[in-house]
XYZ file of C-alpha atoms in Angstrom:
159
model
C -27.414 -31.759 -9.491
C -30.302 -33.018 -7.464
C -29.841 -30.857 -4.358
C -28.620 -33.878 -2.402
C -26.990 -32.963 0.900
C -24.914 -34.791 3.462
C -22.443 -37.629 3.670
C -22.518 -40.689 1.400
C -23.699 -43.624 3.523
C -21.147 -46.450 3.532
C -23.845 -49.125 3.508
C -25.165 -47.775 0.204
C -22.174 -49.249 -1.621
C -22.759 -52.770 -0.309
C -26.213 -52.840 -1.911
C -25.317 -51.459 -5.360
C -22.877 -54.044 -6.697
C -24.475 -54.137 -10.178
C -24.405 -50.353 -10.584
C -22.664 -49.166 -13.779
C -22.936 -45.368 -13.446
C -22.869 -43.226 -10.330
C -23.399 -39.551 -11.168
C -23.610 -37.422 -8.041
C -22.206 -34.197 -9.490
C -23.230 -30.671 -8.437
C -24.780 -31.462 -5.086
C -23.942 -30.525 -1.509
C -22.280 -33.802 -0.605
C -19.365 -33.676 1.829
C -17.122 -35.838 3.959
C -14.557 -38.326 2.764
C -15.185 -40.481 -0.286
C -15.967 -43.783 1.458
C -13.476 -46.622 0.975
C -16.481 -48.859 0.326
C -16.764 -47.233 -3.087
C -14.273 -49.906 -4.145
C -17.074 -52.484 -3.797
C -18.830 -51.174 -6.923
C -16.950 -53.618 -9.181
C -19.216 -53.069 -12.222
C -18.970 -49.279 -12.190
C -17.942 -47.718 -15.522
C -18.520 -44.062 -14.646
C -18.010 -42.250 -11.348
C -18.879 -38.551 -11.444
C -18.482 -36.678 -8.166
C -17.516 -33.206 -9.427
C -18.844 -30.045 -7.852
C -19.332 -31.264 -4.284
C -17.447 -30.724 -1.045
C -15.680 -34.050 -0.601
C -12.505 -33.761 1.443
C -9.661 -35.984 2.533
C -7.595 -38.255 0.348
C -8.733 -40.105 -2.753
C -9.177 -43.606 -1.307
C -6.850 -46.316 -2.644
C -9.884 -48.599 -2.867
C -11.059 -46.592 -5.875
C -8.507 -48.594 -7.876
C -10.618 -51.723 -7.246
C -13.021 -50.363 -9.880
C -11.379 -52.310 -12.716
C -14.200 -51.571 -15.207
C -14.152 -47.809 -14.589
C -13.729 -45.711 -17.749
C -14.451 -42.218 -16.390
C -13.347 -40.910 -12.981
C -14.402 -37.314 -12.382
C -13.359 -35.789 -9.055
C -13.164 -32.190 -10.353
C -14.019 -29.287 -8.017
C -14.028 -30.772 -4.542
C -11.749 -30.241 -1.544
C -9.665 -33.394 -1.906
C -6.146 -33.376 -0.441
C -3.028 -35.529 -0.397
C -1.392 -37.335 -3.282
C -3.156 -39.039 -6.149
C -2.945 -42.789 -5.491
C -0.529 -44.486 -7.902
C -2.813 -47.541 -7.734
C -5.164 -45.713 -10.152
C -2.563 -46.704 -12.756
C -3.839 -50.297 -12.435
C -7.284 -49.332 -13.766
C -6.703 -50.583 -17.314
C -10.117 -49.502 -18.687
C -9.796 -45.906 -17.472
C -9.976 -43.359 -20.309
C -10.734 -40.086 -18.511
C -9.543 -38.768 -15.152
C -10.410 -35.269 -13.896
C -8.826 -34.183 -10.626
C -8.406 -30.422 -11.135
C -9.742 -27.742 -8.795
C -8.984 -29.632 -5.576
C -6.258 -29.247 -2.964
C -4.282 -32.235 -4.282
C -0.492 -32.106 -3.984
C 2.453 -34.072 -5.281
C 3.329 -35.197 -8.802
C 0.986 -37.074 -11.107
C 2.090 -40.695 -10.550
C 4.097 -42.263 -13.389
C 1.750 -45.256 -13.251
C -1.069 -42.971 -14.412
C 1.080 -41.255 -17.061
C 1.919 -44.629 -18.588
C -1.799 -45.251 -19.183
C -1.959 -42.598 -21.943
C -5.510 -41.544 -21.029
C -7.713 -39.708 -23.542
C -8.319 -36.952 -20.961
C -6.168 -36.336 -17.906
C -6.832 -32.988 -16.233
C -5.087 -31.659 -13.115
C -3.831 -28.423 -11.578
C -0.474 -28.531 -13.338
C -0.289 -25.000 -14.805
C 1.603 -21.987 -13.521
C 4.911 -21.198 -11.865
C 4.153 -23.439 -8.851
C 1.720 -26.117 -10.003
C -0.087 -28.120 -7.314
C 0.261 -31.337 -9.306
C 3.241 -31.298 -11.675
C 2.274 -33.457 -14.631
C 4.153 -34.136 -17.845
C 1.376 -36.300 -19.303
C -1.802 -34.286 -18.645
C -3.949 -33.433 -21.645
C -5.185 -30.262 -19.917
C -3.401 -28.322 -17.165
C -5.234 -25.814 -14.979
C -4.436 -23.306 -12.282
C -6.721 -21.850 -9.647
C -7.172 -18.456 -8.104
C -6.272 -15.635 -8.406
C -6.053 -16.169 -12.179
C -8.047 -19.328 -12.987
C -7.416 -20.802 -16.409
C -6.669 -24.029 -18.196
C -4.471 -24.899 -21.157
C -4.847 -27.696 -23.650
C -1.380 -29.229 -23.453
C -1.731 -30.993 -26.786
C -2.868 -27.935 -28.716
C -1.462 -25.222 -26.471
C -4.554 -22.983 -26.471
C -5.586 -21.134 -23.309
C -9.124 -21.430 -22.096
C -10.791 -19.528 -19.290
C -12.919 -22.372 -17.922
C -12.589 -26.025 -18.732
C -14.672 -28.867 -17.431
C -14.554 -31.511 -20.112
């Protein structure tokens, strides 16, 4: 991280239309992920893990048609995962574990057959039931993740 603090300014996204990578991981950023993020049409990588973003994942994120990597790991995001993410045909990796997300992983995302799809889908009462995730995790009091393709348990998984 870069010790950035505060809320992402909405106007920032109107000026960065040629941006290909936005890596803001491991900072002290908070607030909702602005809907204007959908204006970054050339973005291939969006890495927001390890911040304090809250609220729902904005539907506008699915406007990022060139996005290959969407990393929302370890924030305070809530609500359901937007099924519109399933329209992001270039997406290869999606990390949404260690949030407060609820509801099933949308079928539209499962049909994409992503290289890496990680959510909180492990345990007796998973937060995000997911039949297609490559890695399933569970939070406290016994945090762990399991590679669903190989079946091995791991104590901490990021990527």
